[in-house]
Short mmCIF file of C-alpha atoms and ligand atoms in Angstrom, two decimals:
data_model
loop_
_atom_site.label_atom_id
_atom_site.label_comp_id
_atom_site.label_asym_id
_atom_site.label_seq_id
_atom_site.Cartn_x
_atom_site.Cartn_y
_atom_site.Cartn_z
CA UNK A 1 19.59 73.18 -37.71
CA UNK A 2 19.40 76.72 -38.82
CA UNK A 3 16.64 78.22 -40.71
CA UNK A 4 17.22 78.11 -44.57
CA UNK A 5 14.78 80.21 -46.54
CA UNK A 6 15.46 78.15 -49.72
CA UNK A 7 14.03 74.81 -48.06
CA UNK A 8 11.59 72.80 -49.82
CA UNK A 9 7.92 73.00 -49.15
CA UNK A 10 5.08 70.93 -50.62
CA UNK A 11 5.67 71.60 -54.34
CA UNK A 12 2.63 70.69 -55.81
CA UNK A 13 0.62 72.86 -53.39
CA UNK A 14 3.04 75.93 -53.34
CA UNK A 15 1.01 79.03 -53.56
CA UNK A 16 1.79 81.20 -56.75
CA UNK A 17 -0.61 83.99 -56.54
CA UNK A 18 0.68 86.05 -53.61
CA UNK A 19 3.55 88.03 -54.98
CA UNK A 20 3.41 91.63 -56.22
CA UNK A 21 0.11 93.27 -56.89
CA UNK A 22 -1.99 89.87 -56.12
CA UNK A 23 -1.17 90.21 -52.61
CA UNK A 24 -3.18 93.36 -52.32
CA UNK A 25 -6.44 91.60 -53.23
CA UNK A 26 -5.95 88.50 -51.09
CA UNK A 27 -7.94 88.57 -47.97
CA UNK A 28 -5.65 87.89 -44.88
CA UNK A 29 -2.45 88.86 -46.67
CA UNK A 30 0.81 86.79 -45.86
CA UNK A 31 2.43 87.71 -42.62
CA UNK A 32 6.11 89.13 -43.07
CA UNK A 33 7.28 85.89 -41.16
CA UNK A 34 5.26 83.35 -42.48
CA UNK A 35 5.35 80.05 -41.05
CA UNK A 36 4.53 77.11 -43.36
CA UNK A 37 3.21 73.69 -43.40
CA UNK A 38 6.01 72.00 -45.15
CA UNK A 39 4.84 68.29 -45.55
CA UNK A 40 1.98 66.15 -44.80
CA UNK A 41 1.59 62.17 -44.32
CA UNK A 42 -0.95 59.76 -43.08
CA UNK A 43 -0.81 56.04 -42.03
CA UNK A 44 -3.93 53.82 -42.08
CA UNK A 45 -3.76 50.36 -40.75
CA UNK A 46 -4.92 47.73 -43.37
CA UNK A 47 -7.79 45.95 -41.62
CA UNK A 48 -11.09 47.49 -42.54
CA UNK A 49 -14.09 46.76 -40.12
CA UNK A 50 -17.44 47.07 -40.69
CA UNK A 51 -20.74 48.04 -38.78
CA UNK A 52 -21.91 44.48 -39.31
CA UNK A 53 -18.82 43.11 -37.67
CA UNK A 54 -19.71 45.07 -34.46
CA UNK A 55 -22.80 43.09 -34.01
CA UNK A 56 -20.57 40.13 -32.96
CA UNK A 57 -19.37 42.08 -30.03
CA UNK A 58 -22.22 44.29 -28.76
CA UNK A 59 -26.08 44.64 -29.38
CA UNK A 60 -26.27 47.17 -32.12
CA UNK A 61 -26.78 47.45 -35.89
CA UNK A 62 -25.55 48.86 -39.27
CA UNK A 63 -28.67 50.90 -39.34
CA UNK A 64 -28.31 52.50 -35.86
CA UNK A 65 -24.56 53.37 -36.40
CA UNK A 66 -25.03 54.97 -39.70
CA UNK A 67 -28.12 56.96 -38.72
CA UNK A 68 -26.68 58.33 -35.59
CA UNK A 69 -23.15 58.59 -36.52
CA UNK A 70 -22.58 58.38 -40.40
CA UNK A 71 -19.89 56.03 -39.85
CA UNK A 72 -19.79 52.81 -42.14
CA UNK A 73 -16.31 51.49 -41.60
CA UNK A 74 -13.18 52.07 -39.53
CA UNK A 75 -9.44 50.78 -39.60
CA UNK A 76 -8.31 48.47 -36.85
CA UNK A 77 -4.48 48.31 -36.13
CA UNK A 78 -2.97 44.82 -36.28
CA UNK A 79 -2.12 42.94 -33.09
CA UNK A 80 1.60 43.47 -33.88
CA UNK A 81 1.21 47.37 -34.22
CA UNK A 82 1.43 50.01 -31.42
CA UNK A 83 0.97 53.70 -31.43
CA UNK A 84 4.53 54.26 -32.17
CA UNK A 85 4.38 52.12 -35.27
CA UNK A 86 1.42 54.27 -36.45
CA UNK A 87 3.15 57.50 -35.66
CA UNK A 88 6.48 56.52 -37.30
CA UNK A 89 4.66 55.66 -40.58
CA UNK A 90 2.82 58.91 -40.72
CA UNK A 91 6.12 60.92 -39.72
CA UNK A 92 7.97 59.16 -42.51
CA UNK A 93 5.38 59.99 -45.07
CA UNK A 94 5.08 63.71 -44.04
CA UNK A 95 8.95 63.89 -44.47
CA UNK A 96 9.01 62.34 -47.74
CA UNK A 97 6.04 64.53 -48.80
CA UNK A 98 8.36 67.71 -48.04
CA UNK A 99 11.41 66.08 -49.41
CA UNK A 100 12.95 66.40 -45.76
CA UNK A 101 15.58 64.01 -43.90
CA UNK A 102 14.97 63.20 -40.35
CA UNK A 103 18.09 65.44 -39.77
CA UNK A 104 16.06 68.42 -40.99
CA UNK A 105 13.70 68.20 -38.02
CA UNK A 106 14.41 70.34 -34.78
CA UNK A 107 11.65 69.15 -32.44
CA UNK A 108 8.77 66.75 -32.20
CA UNK A 109 5.44 67.31 -30.68
CA UNK A 110 3.03 64.39 -30.59
CA UNK A 111 -0.55 64.23 -29.74
CA UNK A 112 -2.27 61.24 -28.54
CA UNK A 113 -4.50 59.75 -25.76
CA UNK A 114 -3.55 56.27 -26.53
CA UNK A 115 0.31 56.41 -25.88
CA UNK A 116 2.86 53.55 -26.45
CA UNK A 117 3.47 53.41 -22.69
CA UNK A 118 2.42 55.32 -19.66
CA UNK A 119 5.92 56.41 -19.06
CA UNK A 120 7.88 57.81 -21.15
CA UNK A 121 5.97 59.58 -23.85
CA UNK A 122 5.28 58.24 -27.32
CA UNK A 123 7.46 60.99 -28.86
CA UNK A 124 10.36 59.52 -27.34
CA UNK A 125 10.15 56.33 -29.17
CA UNK A 126 9.45 57.94 -32.31
CA UNK A 127 12.62 60.24 -32.02
CA UNK A 128 14.80 57.20 -31.69
CA UNK A 129 13.20 55.16 -34.23
CA UNK A 130 13.06 58.16 -36.83
CA UNK A 131 16.69 58.89 -36.22
CA UNK A 132 16.33 62.51 -35.66
CA UNK A 133 18.96 62.95 -33.03
CA UNK A 134 18.75 64.11 -29.68
CA UNK A 135 16.28 67.03 -30.19
CA UNK A 136 13.40 67.87 -27.86
CA UNK A 137 10.30 65.69 -28.29
CA UNK A 138 7.32 65.51 -26.22
CA UNK A 139 3.48 64.36 -26.06
CA UNK A 140 0.46 66.40 -25.65
CA UNK A 141 -1.39 63.72 -23.90
CA UNK A 142 -5.05 63.54 -22.92
CA UNK A 143 -5.81 66.56 -25.21
CA UNK A 144 -8.45 64.52 -26.99
CA UNK A 145 -9.45 64.92 -30.57
CA UNK A 146 -8.23 68.69 -30.48
CA UNK A 147 -4.66 67.50 -30.06
CA UNK A 148 -3.35 67.70 -33.45
CA UNK A 149 -4.54 71.23 -34.07
CA UNK A 150 -3.39 72.33 -30.69
CA UNK A 151 0.00 70.98 -31.41
CA UNK A 152 0.20 72.78 -34.78
CA UNK A 153 -0.41 76.08 -32.85
CA UNK A 154 2.43 75.29 -30.49
CA UNK A 155 4.53 74.25 -33.39
CA UNK A 156 3.79 77.37 -35.25
CA UNK A 157 4.93 79.37 -32.22
CA UNK A 158 8.03 77.37 -31.86
CA UNK A 159 8.89 78.19 -35.46
CA UNK A 160 8.07 81.85 -35.27
CA UNK A 161 10.17 82.36 -31.99
CA UNK A 162 13.01 79.99 -32.86
CA UNK A 163 13.10 79.36 -36.44
CA UNK A 164 12.52 75.43 -35.51
CA UNK A 165 11.20 73.04 -37.94
CA UNK A 166 8.84 70.97 -36.09
CA UNK A 167 7.30 67.53 -36.75
CA UNK A 168 3.69 67.46 -35.33
CA UNK A 169 2.06 64.12 -35.20
CA UNK A 170 -1.59 63.04 -34.22
CA UNK A 171 -1.97 59.51 -33.66
CA UNK A 172 -4.58 57.13 -32.02
CA UNK A 173 -4.79 53.54 -31.52
CA UNK A 174 -8.29 53.94 -29.77
CA UNK A 175 -9.54 50.48 -30.66
CA UNK A 176 -6.73 48.83 -28.33
CA UNK A 177 -7.60 50.78 -25.24
CA UNK A 178 -11.38 51.01 -25.42
CA UNK A 179 -14.08 48.79 -24.11
CA UNK A 180 -15.42 46.36 -26.88
CA UNK A 181 -18.27 45.48 -24.98
CA UNK A 182 -19.58 49.23 -24.56
CA UNK A 183 -21.81 49.92 -27.36
CA UNK A 184 -22.25 53.52 -26.51
CA UNK A 185 -18.55 54.26 -27.23
CA UNK A 186 -16.72 51.26 -28.92
CA UNK A 187 -18.60 51.84 -32.50
CA UNK A 188 -17.37 55.53 -32.94
CA UNK A 189 -13.83 55.05 -33.04
CA UNK A 190 -10.86 53.96 -35.40
CA UNK A 191 -7.21 53.89 -35.68
CA UNK A 192 -4.83 56.12 -37.64
CA UNK A 193 -2.01 58.70 -37.81
CA UNK A 194 -1.39 61.88 -39.25
CA UNK A 195 1.74 64.19 -39.39
CA UNK A 196 2.97 67.49 -40.67
CA UNK A 197 6.10 69.40 -40.68
CA UNK A 198 6.02 72.97 -39.57
CA UNK A 199 8.54 75.58 -39.88
CA UNK A 200 9.49 78.85 -41.51
CA UNK A 201 9.17 78.95 -45.20
CA UNK A 202 7.67 81.86 -47.27
CA UNK A 203 6.85 79.61 -50.17
CA UNK A 204 4.88 76.99 -48.43
CA UNK A 205 1.32 76.28 -47.37
CA UNK A 206 1.05 79.12 -44.78
CA UNK A 207 -0.40 78.87 -41.32
CA UNK A 208 -2.06 82.13 -41.45
CA UNK A 209 -3.34 81.97 -37.90
CA UNK A 210 -4.38 79.53 -35.08
CA UNK A 211 -6.34 79.73 -31.88
CA UNK A 212 -6.87 77.28 -28.95
CA UNK A 213 -9.12 76.89 -25.58
CA UNK A 214 -9.77 74.78 -22.90
CA UNK A 215 -12.66 74.42 -20.49
CA UNK A 216 -11.54 72.20 -17.61
CA UNK A 217 -14.83 72.21 -15.71
CA UNK A 218 -16.15 69.80 -18.29
CA UNK A 219 -13.51 67.18 -17.83
CA UNK A 220 -15.91 64.72 -16.18
CA UNK A 221 -18.34 64.46 -19.38
CA UNK A 222 -15.78 62.97 -21.57
CA UNK A 223 -12.67 60.75 -20.62
CA UNK A 224 -11.27 57.54 -18.99
CA UNK A 225 -11.31 58.20 -15.20
CA UNK A 226 -9.38 55.13 -13.83
CA UNK A 227 -5.66 54.39 -14.31
CA UNK A 228 -4.14 57.68 -12.82
CA UNK A 229 -3.38 58.91 -9.40
CA UNK A 230 -6.98 59.81 -8.48
CA UNK A 231 -8.56 56.32 -9.39
CA UNK A 232 -5.17 54.10 -9.43
CA UNK A 233 -5.45 50.65 -11.16
CA UNK A 234 -6.36 47.76 -9.15
CA UNK A 235 -7.15 44.21 -9.82
CA UNK A 236 -10.65 44.93 -8.92
CA UNK A 237 -10.86 47.80 -11.41
CA UNK A 238 -9.13 45.96 -14.10
CA UNK A 239 -11.75 43.22 -13.69
CA UNK A 240 -14.67 45.56 -13.73
CA UNK A 241 -12.96 47.10 -16.97
CA UNK A 242 -12.77 50.49 -15.73
CA UNK A 243 -9.22 51.38 -16.86
CA UNK A 244 -10.63 51.15 -20.53
CA UNK A 245 -14.08 52.59 -19.89
CA UNK A 246 -14.72 55.87 -21.80
CA UNK A 247 -17.04 58.01 -19.85
CA UNK A 248 -19.09 59.92 -22.30
CA UNK A 249 -22.32 61.95 -21.88
CA UNK A 250 -23.10 61.70 -25.60
CA UNK A 251 -25.73 64.57 -26.01
CA UNK A 252 -23.64 67.17 -23.90
CA UNK A 253 -20.47 66.38 -25.88
CA UNK A 254 -22.48 66.73 -29.23
CA UNK A 255 -23.77 70.16 -28.22
CA UNK A 256 -20.19 71.46 -26.98
CA UNK A 257 -18.56 69.93 -30.04
CA UNK A 258 -20.65 71.99 -32.32
CA UNK A 259 -20.74 75.12 -30.33
CA UNK A 260 -16.92 75.06 -29.75
CA UNK A 261 -15.98 74.40 -33.07
CA UNK A 262 -18.16 76.93 -34.63
CA UNK A 263 -16.79 79.37 -32.19
CA UNK A 264 -13.32 78.61 -32.67
CA UNK A 265 -13.71 78.86 -36.38
CA UNK A 266 -15.03 82.55 -36.06
CA UNK A 267 -12.23 83.37 -33.75
CA UNK A 268 -9.39 82.27 -35.99
CA UNK A 269 -11.03 83.93 -39.02
CA UNK A 270 -11.38 87.06 -37.15
CA UNK A 271 -7.63 86.89 -36.03
CA UNK A 272 -6.52 86.60 -39.65
CA UNK A 273 -9.02 89.39 -40.82
CA UNK A 274 -10.98 87.29 -43.14
CA UNK A 275 -14.59 86.03 -43.23
CA UNK A 276 -15.97 82.59 -43.95
CA UNK A 277 -16.85 83.48 -47.48
CA UNK A 278 -13.04 83.67 -48.17
CA UNK A 279 -12.79 80.11 -47.05
CA UNK A 280 -12.52 77.48 -49.76
CA UNK A 281 -12.90 74.24 -47.60
CA UNK A 282 -13.36 73.56 -43.87
CA UNK A 283 -11.78 70.62 -42.54
CA UNK A 284 -13.26 69.84 -39.17
CA UNK A 285 -12.53 67.08 -36.55
CA UNK A 286 -14.43 64.10 -37.88
CA UNK A 287 -16.45 63.22 -34.64
CA UNK A 288 -19.61 62.01 -36.63
CA UNK A 289 -21.79 63.17 -39.51
CA UNK A 290 -24.30 64.75 -37.46
CA UNK A 291 -21.60 67.15 -35.74
CA UNK A 292 -20.16 67.82 -39.03
CA UNK A 293 -23.57 68.83 -40.33
CA UNK A 294 -24.63 70.88 -37.44
CA UNK A 295 -21.18 72.87 -37.72
CA UNK A 296 -21.61 73.42 -41.35
CA UNK A 297 -25.02 74.83 -40.73
CA UNK A 298 -23.84 77.12 -38.11
CA UNK A 299 -21.03 78.36 -40.36
CA UNK A 300 -24.04 78.84 -43.08
CA UNK A 301 -21.86 76.70 -45.70
CA UNK A 302 -22.92 74.46 -48.32
CA UNK A 303 -22.05 70.71 -48.20
CA UNK A 304 -19.13 70.97 -50.72
CA UNK A 305 -17.10 73.40 -48.49
CA UNK A 306 -16.98 70.96 -45.58
CA UNK A 307 -14.90 68.04 -45.94
CA UNK A 308 -16.21 64.56 -44.65
CA UNK A 309 -14.37 61.42 -44.37
CA UNK A 310 -15.83 59.99 -41.08
CA UNK A 311 -17.97 57.50 -42.95
CA UNK A 312 -14.86 55.62 -43.88
CA UNK A 313 -12.56 55.91 -40.94
CA UNK A 314 -14.93 56.75 -37.96
CA UNK A 315 -13.56 59.18 -35.05
CA UNK A 316 -9.75 58.61 -35.32
CA UNK A 317 -9.24 61.27 -32.30
CA UNK A 318 -6.15 63.48 -32.74
CA UNK A 319 -5.40 61.86 -36.15
CA UNK A 320 -8.70 62.87 -37.82
CA UNK A 321 -7.89 66.40 -38.82
CA UNK A 322 -4.47 65.58 -40.34
CA UNK A 323 -6.06 62.64 -42.13
CA UNK A 324 -8.91 64.62 -43.50
CA UNK A 325 -6.79 67.44 -44.56
CA UNK A 326 -4.48 65.00 -46.38
CA UNK A 327 -7.23 63.20 -48.07
CA UNK A 328 -8.85 66.59 -49.06
CA UNK A 329 -5.46 67.58 -50.82
CA UNK A 330 -5.08 63.97 -52.42
CA UNK A 331 -8.57 64.26 -53.87
CA UNK A 332 -7.77 67.66 -55.42
CA UNK A 333 -10.20 69.50 -53.20
CA UNK A 334 -7.69 72.17 -52.59
CA UNK A 335 -6.28 74.67 -54.96
CA UNK A 336 -3.27 76.85 -54.83
CA UNK A 337 -4.32 79.99 -52.97
CA UNK A 338 -7.26 78.45 -51.33
CA UNK A 339 -7.79 79.36 -47.64
CA UNK A 340 -8.62 76.27 -45.65
CA UNK A 341 -9.89 76.18 -42.12
CA UNK A 342 -9.10 73.38 -39.77
CA UNK A 343 -11.44 73.18 -36.36
CA UNK A 344 -11.37 70.59 -33.70
CA UNK A 345 -12.78 69.66 -30.33
CA UNK A 346 -12.30 67.02 -27.78
CA UNK A 347 -11.92 65.78 -24.20
CA UNK A 348 -10.78 68.46 -21.74
CA UNK A 349 -12.75 70.06 -23.29
CA UNK A 350 -10.16 71.57 -25.44
CA UNK A 351 -10.75 73.15 -28.89
CA UNK A 352 -8.57 74.62 -31.55
CA UNK A 353 -8.59 76.08 -35.03
CA UNK A 354 -6.03 77.11 -37.82
CA UNK A 355 -6.33 78.83 -40.92
CA UNK A 356 -4.15 77.61 -43.93
CA UNK A 357 -3.34 79.21 -47.13
CA UNK A 358 -2.41 76.88 -49.85
N1 LIG B 1 -26.19 50.55 -31.12
C1 LIG B 1 -27.50 50.55 -30.55
N2 LIG B 1 -28.01 51.42 -29.54
C2 LIG B 1 -27.25 52.10 -29.03
C3 LIG B 1 -25.92 52.18 -29.37
C4 LIG B 1 -25.28 51.36 -30.47
N3 LIG B 1 -24.14 51.39 -30.77
N4 LIG B 1 -25.23 53.01 -28.55
C5 LIG B 1 -25.99 53.54 -27.89
N5 LIG B 1 -27.37 52.82 -28.00
C6 LIG B 1 -28.69 53.26 -27.32
C7 LIG B 1 -28.38 53.76 -25.87
O1 LIG B 1 -28.25 52.43 -25.04
C8 LIG B 1 -29.67 54.31 -25.80
O2 LIG B 1 -30.65 53.33 -25.46
P1 LIG B 1 -31.79 53.69 -24.35
O3 LIG B 1 -32.36 54.91 -24.86
O4 LIG B 1 -32.62 52.51 -24.29
O5 LIG B 1 -30.98 54.08 -23.09
C9 LIG B 1 -29.86 55.08 -27.01
O6 LIG B 1 -29.28 54.25 -27.96
C10 LIG B 1 -29.25 56.50 -27.03
O7 LIG B 1 -30.05 57.11 -27.96
P2 LIG B 1 -29.90 58.53 -28.30
O8 LIG B 1 -29.62 59.19 -26.97
O9 LIG B 1 -31.00 59.01 -28.79
O10 LIG B 1 -28.62 58.65 -29.01
P3 LIG B 1 -28.11 59.89 -29.64
O11 LIG B 1 -28.93 60.43 -30.87
O12 LIG B 1 -27.69 60.92 -28.70
O13 LIG B 1 -26.80 59.23 -30.45
C11 LIG B 1 -24.44 59.53 -29.99
C12 LIG B 1 -25.92 58.93 -29.38
C13 LIG B 1 -24.07 58.96 -31.30
C14 LIG B 1 -23.37 58.98 -28.91
C15 LIG B 1 -24.44 61.16 -29.90
O14 LIG B 1 -24.90 61.42 -28.74
C16 LIG B 1 -23.19 61.61 -30.29
O15 LIG B 1 -22.83 61.62 -31.36
N6 LIG B 1 -22.59 62.47 -29.28
C17 LIG B 1 -21.25 62.90 -29.48
C18 LIG B 1 -20.17 61.77 -29.13
C19 LIG B 1 -18.80 61.82 -29.60
O16 LIG B 1 -18.91 62.28 -31.03
N7 LIG B 1 -18.00 61.39 -28.97
C20 LIG B 1 -16.73 61.08 -29.73
C21 LIG B 1 -15.66 61.73 -28.71
S1 LIG B 1 -15.72 63.46 -28.48
C22 LIG B 1 -15.49 64.10 -29.99
O17 LIG B 1 -14.90 63.50 -30.91
C23 LIG B 1 -16.14 65.39 -30.25
#
């Protein structure tokens, strides 16, 4: 579908202050070919699981989980739900939010570490059920909790180069694939999906700049080692639970997450030619409260300028940034004209940041 400059954006968040002389006073003025975030949607499974419920499965306590992570509850997908179901629901919500039809979408990029099946990718399932036609669709698999912001960066480039309208999805059904007997990891995660429509639109929420990076030398610090070609699935390995064992060196992950999310934030601000003082709200990957607090301190920001919802949903991987952004908008924490900074970090290690102007 050709680019139509009169297309709809997010009506209630359309910026109204960037025309004429106002533009001169705005930090990081609008690019001549702005790429917009044209719709945003989420899906949360109904079941809420408390920390106390975890004590039925592992030797833990509400006190330990809250003190170490700030997490109180998380959502758990129903037995009948799979990754594509969650992704589809979020995708439909994002389309409705931007008043789009499936036929308006030119491409789908889906970030997940918990795919529908091993082959093909989850995006193929979403494409058929969404009814978008034979457009290109692909997964960013294994990109960890940075997946959605990485996908946003890719979508922005596709929109810029080719005028495409790209559906970006971050989805995780982490509780299905993790080890419910490993207290080191199981209490951290939750299930959710978030989606955004990205495309050329001068009037919408603008993606002002984006940045991303990877340090593959740290791949052994966080991930699932069994199940691929290096450590193939065998009966013995499945019996040992290795296919769902998340290797995680918690303290190293903690340190890297804080350092990379802060550095990526500064990098994207520099790209956009603005300072952290210009940013109204930072929406970071919701790994845990202590990581969020450490990032906030590194960025020298007060509590109210960093959005937090990890206490309700736990770490939802690649769904966490769109879920937090959606909730921040829903709670009225973002006003027209605000600069909003997204920053994320995850297995790989991958990191990414994006600056939005509402
Ligand atoms: N309940 C009770 N005790 C637990 C639990 C639990 N759920 N999990 C671990 N423990 C125990 C360990 O067995 C260990 O006991 P030991 O000392 O007897 O061996 C002890 O708690 C570990 O304590 P600490 O090392 O002091 O724990 P720490 O303060 O480092 O907190 C945590 C651990 C929460 C994992 C922290 O390191 C962290 O947040 N790391 C980041 C991990 C993360 O966010 N991963 C998500 C994916 S990556 C991302 O999203 C950025």
